[in-house]
JSON list of C-alpha atoms in Angstrom, two decimals:
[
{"chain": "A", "resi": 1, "resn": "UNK", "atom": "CA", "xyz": [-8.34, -0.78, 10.94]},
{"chain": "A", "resi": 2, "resn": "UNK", "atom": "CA", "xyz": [-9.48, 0.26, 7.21]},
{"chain": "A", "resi": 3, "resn": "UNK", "atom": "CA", "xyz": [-11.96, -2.19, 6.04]},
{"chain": "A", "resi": 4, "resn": "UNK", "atom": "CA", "xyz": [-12.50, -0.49, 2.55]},
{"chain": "A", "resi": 5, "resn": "UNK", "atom": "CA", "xyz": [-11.27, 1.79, 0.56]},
{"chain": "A", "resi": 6, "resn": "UNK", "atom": "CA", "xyz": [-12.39, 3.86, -2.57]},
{"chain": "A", "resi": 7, "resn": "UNK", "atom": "CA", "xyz": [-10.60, 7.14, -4.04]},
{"chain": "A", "resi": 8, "resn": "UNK", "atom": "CA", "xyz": [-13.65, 9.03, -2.20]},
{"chain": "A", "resi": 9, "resn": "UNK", "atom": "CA", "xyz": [-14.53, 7.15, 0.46]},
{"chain": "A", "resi": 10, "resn": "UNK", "atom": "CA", "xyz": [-13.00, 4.25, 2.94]},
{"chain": "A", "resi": 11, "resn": "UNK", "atom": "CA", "xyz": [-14.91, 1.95, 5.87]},
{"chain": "A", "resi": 12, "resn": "UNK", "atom": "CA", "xyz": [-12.56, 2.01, 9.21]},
{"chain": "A", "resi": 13, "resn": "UNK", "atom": "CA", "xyz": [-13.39, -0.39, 12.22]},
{"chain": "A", "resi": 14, "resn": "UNK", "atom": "CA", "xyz": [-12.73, 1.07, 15.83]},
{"chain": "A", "resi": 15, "resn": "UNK", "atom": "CA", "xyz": [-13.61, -1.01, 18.95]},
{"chain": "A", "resi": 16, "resn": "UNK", "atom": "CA", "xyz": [-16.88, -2.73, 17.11]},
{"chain": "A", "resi": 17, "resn": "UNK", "atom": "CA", "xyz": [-17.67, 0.48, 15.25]},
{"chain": "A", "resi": 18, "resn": "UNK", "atom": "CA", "xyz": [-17.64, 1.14, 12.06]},
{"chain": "A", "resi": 19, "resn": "UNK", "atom": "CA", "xyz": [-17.71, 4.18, 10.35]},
{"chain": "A", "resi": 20, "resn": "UNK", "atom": "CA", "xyz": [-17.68, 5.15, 6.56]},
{"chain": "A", "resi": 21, "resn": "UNK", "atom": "CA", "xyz": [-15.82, 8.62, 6.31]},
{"chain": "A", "resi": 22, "resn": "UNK", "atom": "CA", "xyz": [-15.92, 10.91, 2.75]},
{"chain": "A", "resi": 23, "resn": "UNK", "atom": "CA", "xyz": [-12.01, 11.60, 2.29]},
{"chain": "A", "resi": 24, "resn": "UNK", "atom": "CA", "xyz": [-12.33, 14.97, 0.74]},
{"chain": "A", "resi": 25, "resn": "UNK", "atom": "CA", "xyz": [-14.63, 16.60, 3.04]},
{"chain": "A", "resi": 26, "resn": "UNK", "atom": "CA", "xyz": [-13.74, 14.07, 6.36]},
{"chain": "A", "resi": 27, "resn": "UNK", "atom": "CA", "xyz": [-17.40, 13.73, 7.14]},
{"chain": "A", "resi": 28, "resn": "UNK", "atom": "CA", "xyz": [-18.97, 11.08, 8.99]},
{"chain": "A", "resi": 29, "resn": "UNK", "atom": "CA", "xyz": [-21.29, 9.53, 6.24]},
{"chain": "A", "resi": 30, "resn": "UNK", "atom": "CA", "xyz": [-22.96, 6.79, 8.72]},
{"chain": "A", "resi": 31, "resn": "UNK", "atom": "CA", "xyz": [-21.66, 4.88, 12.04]},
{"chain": "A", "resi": 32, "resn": "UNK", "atom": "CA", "xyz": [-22.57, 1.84, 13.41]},
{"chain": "A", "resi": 33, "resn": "UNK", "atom": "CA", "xyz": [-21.81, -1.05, 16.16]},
{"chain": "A", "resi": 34, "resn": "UNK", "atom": "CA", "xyz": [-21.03, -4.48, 16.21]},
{"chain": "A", "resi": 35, "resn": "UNK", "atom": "CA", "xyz": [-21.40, -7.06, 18.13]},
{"chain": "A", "resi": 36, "resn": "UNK", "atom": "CA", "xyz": [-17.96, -8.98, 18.00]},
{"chain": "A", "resi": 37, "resn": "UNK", "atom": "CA", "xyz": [-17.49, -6.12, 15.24]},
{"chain": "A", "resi": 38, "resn": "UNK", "atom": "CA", "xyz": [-17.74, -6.05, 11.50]},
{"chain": "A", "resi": 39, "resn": "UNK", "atom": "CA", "xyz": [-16.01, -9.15, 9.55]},
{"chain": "A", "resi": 40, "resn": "UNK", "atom": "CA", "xyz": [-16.70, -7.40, 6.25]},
{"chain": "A", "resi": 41, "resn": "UNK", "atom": "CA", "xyz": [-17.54, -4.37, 3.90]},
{"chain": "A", "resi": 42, "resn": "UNK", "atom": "CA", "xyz": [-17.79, -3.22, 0.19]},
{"chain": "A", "resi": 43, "resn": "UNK", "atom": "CA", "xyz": [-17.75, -0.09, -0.91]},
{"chain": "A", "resi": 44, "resn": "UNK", "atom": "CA", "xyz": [-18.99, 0.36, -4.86]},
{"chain": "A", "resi": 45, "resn": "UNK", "atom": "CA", "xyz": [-16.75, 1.02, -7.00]},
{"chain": "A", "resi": 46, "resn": "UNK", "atom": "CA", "xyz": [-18.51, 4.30, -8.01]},
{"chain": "A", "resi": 47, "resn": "UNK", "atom": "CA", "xyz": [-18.65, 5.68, -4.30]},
{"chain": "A", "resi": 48, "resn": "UNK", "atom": "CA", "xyz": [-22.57, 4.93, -4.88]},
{"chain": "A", "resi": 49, "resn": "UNK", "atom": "CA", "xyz": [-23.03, 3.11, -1.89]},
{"chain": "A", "resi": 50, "resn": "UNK", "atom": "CA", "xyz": [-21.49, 1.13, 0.80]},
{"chain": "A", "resi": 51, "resn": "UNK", "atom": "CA", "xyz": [-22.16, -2.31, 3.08]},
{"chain": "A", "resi": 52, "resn": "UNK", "atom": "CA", "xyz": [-20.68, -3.22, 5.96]},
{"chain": "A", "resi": 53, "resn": "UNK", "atom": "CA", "xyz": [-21.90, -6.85, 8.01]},
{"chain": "A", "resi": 54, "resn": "UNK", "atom": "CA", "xyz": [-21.07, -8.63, 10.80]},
{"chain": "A", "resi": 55, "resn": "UNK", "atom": "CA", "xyz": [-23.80, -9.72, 13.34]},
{"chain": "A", "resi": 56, "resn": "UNK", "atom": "CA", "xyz": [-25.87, -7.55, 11.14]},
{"chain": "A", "resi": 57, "resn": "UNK", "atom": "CA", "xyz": [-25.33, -5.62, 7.53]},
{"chain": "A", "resi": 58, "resn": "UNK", "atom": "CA", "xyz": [-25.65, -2.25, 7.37]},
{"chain": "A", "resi": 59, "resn": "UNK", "atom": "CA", "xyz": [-26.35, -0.79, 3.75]},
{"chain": "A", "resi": 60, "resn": "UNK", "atom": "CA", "xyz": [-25.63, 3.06, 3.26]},
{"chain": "A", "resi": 61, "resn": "UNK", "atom": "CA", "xyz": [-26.48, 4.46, -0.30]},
{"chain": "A", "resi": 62, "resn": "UNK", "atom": "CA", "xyz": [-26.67, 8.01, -2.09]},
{"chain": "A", "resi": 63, "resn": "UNK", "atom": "CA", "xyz": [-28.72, 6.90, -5.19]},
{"chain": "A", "resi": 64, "resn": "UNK", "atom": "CA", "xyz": [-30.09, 10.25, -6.66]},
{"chain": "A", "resi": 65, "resn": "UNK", "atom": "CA", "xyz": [-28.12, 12.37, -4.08]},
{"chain": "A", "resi": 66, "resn": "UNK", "atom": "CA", "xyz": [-30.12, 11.31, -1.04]},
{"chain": "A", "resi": 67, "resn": "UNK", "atom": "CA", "xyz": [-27.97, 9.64, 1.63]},
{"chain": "A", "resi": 68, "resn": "UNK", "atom": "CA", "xyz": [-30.24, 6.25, 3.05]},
{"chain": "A", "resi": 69, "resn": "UNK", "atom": "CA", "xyz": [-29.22, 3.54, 5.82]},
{"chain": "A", "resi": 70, "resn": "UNK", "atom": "CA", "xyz": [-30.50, 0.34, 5.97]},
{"chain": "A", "resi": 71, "resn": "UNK", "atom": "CA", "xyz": [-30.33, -2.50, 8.49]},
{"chain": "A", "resi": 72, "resn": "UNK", "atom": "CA", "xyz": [-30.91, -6.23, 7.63]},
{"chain": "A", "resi": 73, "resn": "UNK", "atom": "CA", "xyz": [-30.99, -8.54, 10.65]},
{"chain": "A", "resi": 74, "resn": "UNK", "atom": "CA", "xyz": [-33.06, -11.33, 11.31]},
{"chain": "A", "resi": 75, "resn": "UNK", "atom": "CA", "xyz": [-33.21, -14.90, 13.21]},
{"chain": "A", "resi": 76, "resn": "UNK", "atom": "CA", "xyz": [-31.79, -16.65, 9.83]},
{"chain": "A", "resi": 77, "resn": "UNK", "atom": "CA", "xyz": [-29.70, -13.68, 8.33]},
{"chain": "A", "resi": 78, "resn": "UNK", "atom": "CA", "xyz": [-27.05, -12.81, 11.10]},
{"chain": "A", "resi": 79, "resn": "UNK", "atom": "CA", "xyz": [-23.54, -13.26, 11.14]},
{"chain": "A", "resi": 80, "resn": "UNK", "atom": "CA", "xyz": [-22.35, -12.12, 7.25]},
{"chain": "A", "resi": 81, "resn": "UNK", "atom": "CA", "xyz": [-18.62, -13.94, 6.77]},
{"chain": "A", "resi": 82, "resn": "UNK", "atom": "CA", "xyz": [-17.63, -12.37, 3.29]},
{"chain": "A", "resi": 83, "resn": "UNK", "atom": "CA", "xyz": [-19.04, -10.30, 0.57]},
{"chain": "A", "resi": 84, "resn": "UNK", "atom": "CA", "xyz": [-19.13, -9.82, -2.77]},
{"chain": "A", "resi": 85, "resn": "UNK", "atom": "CA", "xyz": [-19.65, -7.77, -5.91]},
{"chain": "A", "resi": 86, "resn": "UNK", "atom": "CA", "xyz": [-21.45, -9.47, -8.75]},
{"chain": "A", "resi": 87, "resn": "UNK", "atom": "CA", "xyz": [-22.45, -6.57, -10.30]},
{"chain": "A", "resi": 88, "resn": "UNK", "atom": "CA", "xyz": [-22.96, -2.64, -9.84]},
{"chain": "A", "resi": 89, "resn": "UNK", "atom": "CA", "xyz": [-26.37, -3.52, -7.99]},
{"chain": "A", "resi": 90, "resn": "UNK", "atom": "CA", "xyz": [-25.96, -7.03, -6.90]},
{"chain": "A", "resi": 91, "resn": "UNK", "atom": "CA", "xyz": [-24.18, -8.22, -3.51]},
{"chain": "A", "resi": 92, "resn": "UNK", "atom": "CA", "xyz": [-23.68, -11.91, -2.78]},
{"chain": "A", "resi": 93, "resn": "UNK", "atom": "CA", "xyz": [-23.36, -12.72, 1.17]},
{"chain": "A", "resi": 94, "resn": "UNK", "atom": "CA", "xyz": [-22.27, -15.70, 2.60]},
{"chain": "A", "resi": 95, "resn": "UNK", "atom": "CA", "xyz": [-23.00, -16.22, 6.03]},
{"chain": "A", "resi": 96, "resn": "UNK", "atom": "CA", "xyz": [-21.21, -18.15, 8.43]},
{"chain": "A", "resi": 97, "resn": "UNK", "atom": "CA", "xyz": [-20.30, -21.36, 7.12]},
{"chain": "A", "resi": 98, "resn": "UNK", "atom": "CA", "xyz": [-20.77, -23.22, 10.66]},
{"chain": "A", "resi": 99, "resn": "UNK", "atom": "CA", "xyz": [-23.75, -21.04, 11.55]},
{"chain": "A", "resi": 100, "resn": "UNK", "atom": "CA", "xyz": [-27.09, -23.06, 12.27]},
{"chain": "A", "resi": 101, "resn": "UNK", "atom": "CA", "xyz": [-28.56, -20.93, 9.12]},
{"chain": "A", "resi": 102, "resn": "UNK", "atom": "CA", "xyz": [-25.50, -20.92, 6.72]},
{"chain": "A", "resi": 103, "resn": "UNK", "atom": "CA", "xyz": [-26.71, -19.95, 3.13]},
{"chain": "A", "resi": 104, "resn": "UNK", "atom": "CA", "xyz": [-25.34, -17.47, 0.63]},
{"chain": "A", "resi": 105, "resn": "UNK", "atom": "CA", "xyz": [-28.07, -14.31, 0.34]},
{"chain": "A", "resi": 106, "resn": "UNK", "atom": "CA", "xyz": [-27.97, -11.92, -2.70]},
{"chain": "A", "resi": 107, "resn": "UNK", "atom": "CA", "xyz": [-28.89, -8.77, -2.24]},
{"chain": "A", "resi": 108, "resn": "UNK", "atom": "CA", "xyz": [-30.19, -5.90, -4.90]},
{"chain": "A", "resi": 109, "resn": "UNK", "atom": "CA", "xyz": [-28.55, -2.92, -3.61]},
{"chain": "A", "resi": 110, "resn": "UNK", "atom": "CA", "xyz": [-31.52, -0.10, -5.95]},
{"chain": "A", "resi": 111, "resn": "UNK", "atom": "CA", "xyz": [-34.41, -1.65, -4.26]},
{"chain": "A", "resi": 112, "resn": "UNK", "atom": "CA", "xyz": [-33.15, -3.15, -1.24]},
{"chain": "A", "resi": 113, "resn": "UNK", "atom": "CA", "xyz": [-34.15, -6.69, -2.33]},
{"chain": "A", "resi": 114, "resn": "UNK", "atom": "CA", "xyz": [-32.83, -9.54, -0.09]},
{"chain": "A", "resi": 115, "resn": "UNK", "atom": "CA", "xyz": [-33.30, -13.08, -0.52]},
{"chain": "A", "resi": 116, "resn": "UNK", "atom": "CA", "xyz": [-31.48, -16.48, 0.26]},
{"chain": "A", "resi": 117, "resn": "UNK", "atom": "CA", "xyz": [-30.03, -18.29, -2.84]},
{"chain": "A", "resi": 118, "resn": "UNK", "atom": "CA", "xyz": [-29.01, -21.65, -1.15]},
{"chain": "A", "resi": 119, "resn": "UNK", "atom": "CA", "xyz": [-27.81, -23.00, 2.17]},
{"chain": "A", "resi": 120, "resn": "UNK", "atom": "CA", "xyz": [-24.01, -23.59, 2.33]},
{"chain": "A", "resi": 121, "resn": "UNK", "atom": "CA", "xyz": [-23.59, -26.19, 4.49]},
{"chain": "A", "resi": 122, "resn": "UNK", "atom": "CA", "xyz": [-20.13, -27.34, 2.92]},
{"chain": "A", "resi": 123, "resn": "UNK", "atom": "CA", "xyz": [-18.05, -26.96, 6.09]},
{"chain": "A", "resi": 124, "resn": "UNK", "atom": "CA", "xyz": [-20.70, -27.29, 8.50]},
{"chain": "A", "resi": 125, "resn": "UNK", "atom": "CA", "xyz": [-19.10, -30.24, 10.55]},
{"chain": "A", "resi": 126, "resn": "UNK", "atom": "CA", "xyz": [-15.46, -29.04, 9.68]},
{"chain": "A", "resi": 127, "resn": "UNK", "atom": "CA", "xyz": [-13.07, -27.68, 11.41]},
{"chain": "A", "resi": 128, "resn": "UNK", "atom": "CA", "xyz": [-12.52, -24.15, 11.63]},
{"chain": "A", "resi": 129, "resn": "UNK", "atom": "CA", "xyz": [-10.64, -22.56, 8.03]},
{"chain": "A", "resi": 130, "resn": "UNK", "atom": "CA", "xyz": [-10.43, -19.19, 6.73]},
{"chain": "A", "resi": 131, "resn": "UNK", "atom": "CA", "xyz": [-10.04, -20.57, 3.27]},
{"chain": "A", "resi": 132, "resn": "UNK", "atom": "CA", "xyz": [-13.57, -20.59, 2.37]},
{"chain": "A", "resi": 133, "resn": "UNK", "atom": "CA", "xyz": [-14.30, -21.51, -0.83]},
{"chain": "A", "resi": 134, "resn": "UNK", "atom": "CA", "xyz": [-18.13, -20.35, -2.17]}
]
């Protein structure tokens, strides 16, 4: 199943893998597992890098033609629900609204800066929705 999808490059989900492929050349930029596999991804707009979360995020990037991959994963960031772009270098995260640690994270995508915004605890004793409002 295609998770994302840029003129260059798309994210594809197999079995709790993901893997980012270049279309033009059908390389294998980066690969990864998931437990309970990914729930989201992003690719930039300008094929500059690319995220993909689930239990964990995964950040690939080519900034200045060198290709890097980054994992974020801890105790109170796990289990990324949605994603988005605010800006060419800024990700907001929103992690799982009836997790324990539910917050929204932003994260700078040129120096790999992560930190937690707020706590979303908005639908924390709710029952289940996927219309998630953040």
């Amino acid at each position: 199943m295609i998770l994302e999808e840029t003129d260059k490059l798309y994210l594809y989900d197999s079995y709790g893998d993901a893997y980012l492929i270049d279309k033009e050349s059908r390389d294998i930029l980066f690969t990864d597992s998931f437990y309970g596999g990914p729930s989201c991804a992003l690719i930039d707009p300008n094929n500059k890098y690319a995220i993909v979360a689930g239990k964990h995020l995964t950040l690939w990037d080519c900034y200045e033609g060198n290709n890097k991959l980054t994992k974020f994963e801890t105790e109170q960031f796990c289990w990324i629900e949605r994603l988005r772009l605010i800006n060419e270098n800024t990700i907001q995260i929103l992690l799982d609204p009836w997790f324990q640690y539910s917050a929204i994270w932003e994260l700078t995508v040129s120096n790999k800066s992560l930190f937690k915004i707020s706590d979303f605890m908005k639908y924390k004793n709710l029952p289940y929705t996927d219309n998630i409002v953040w």
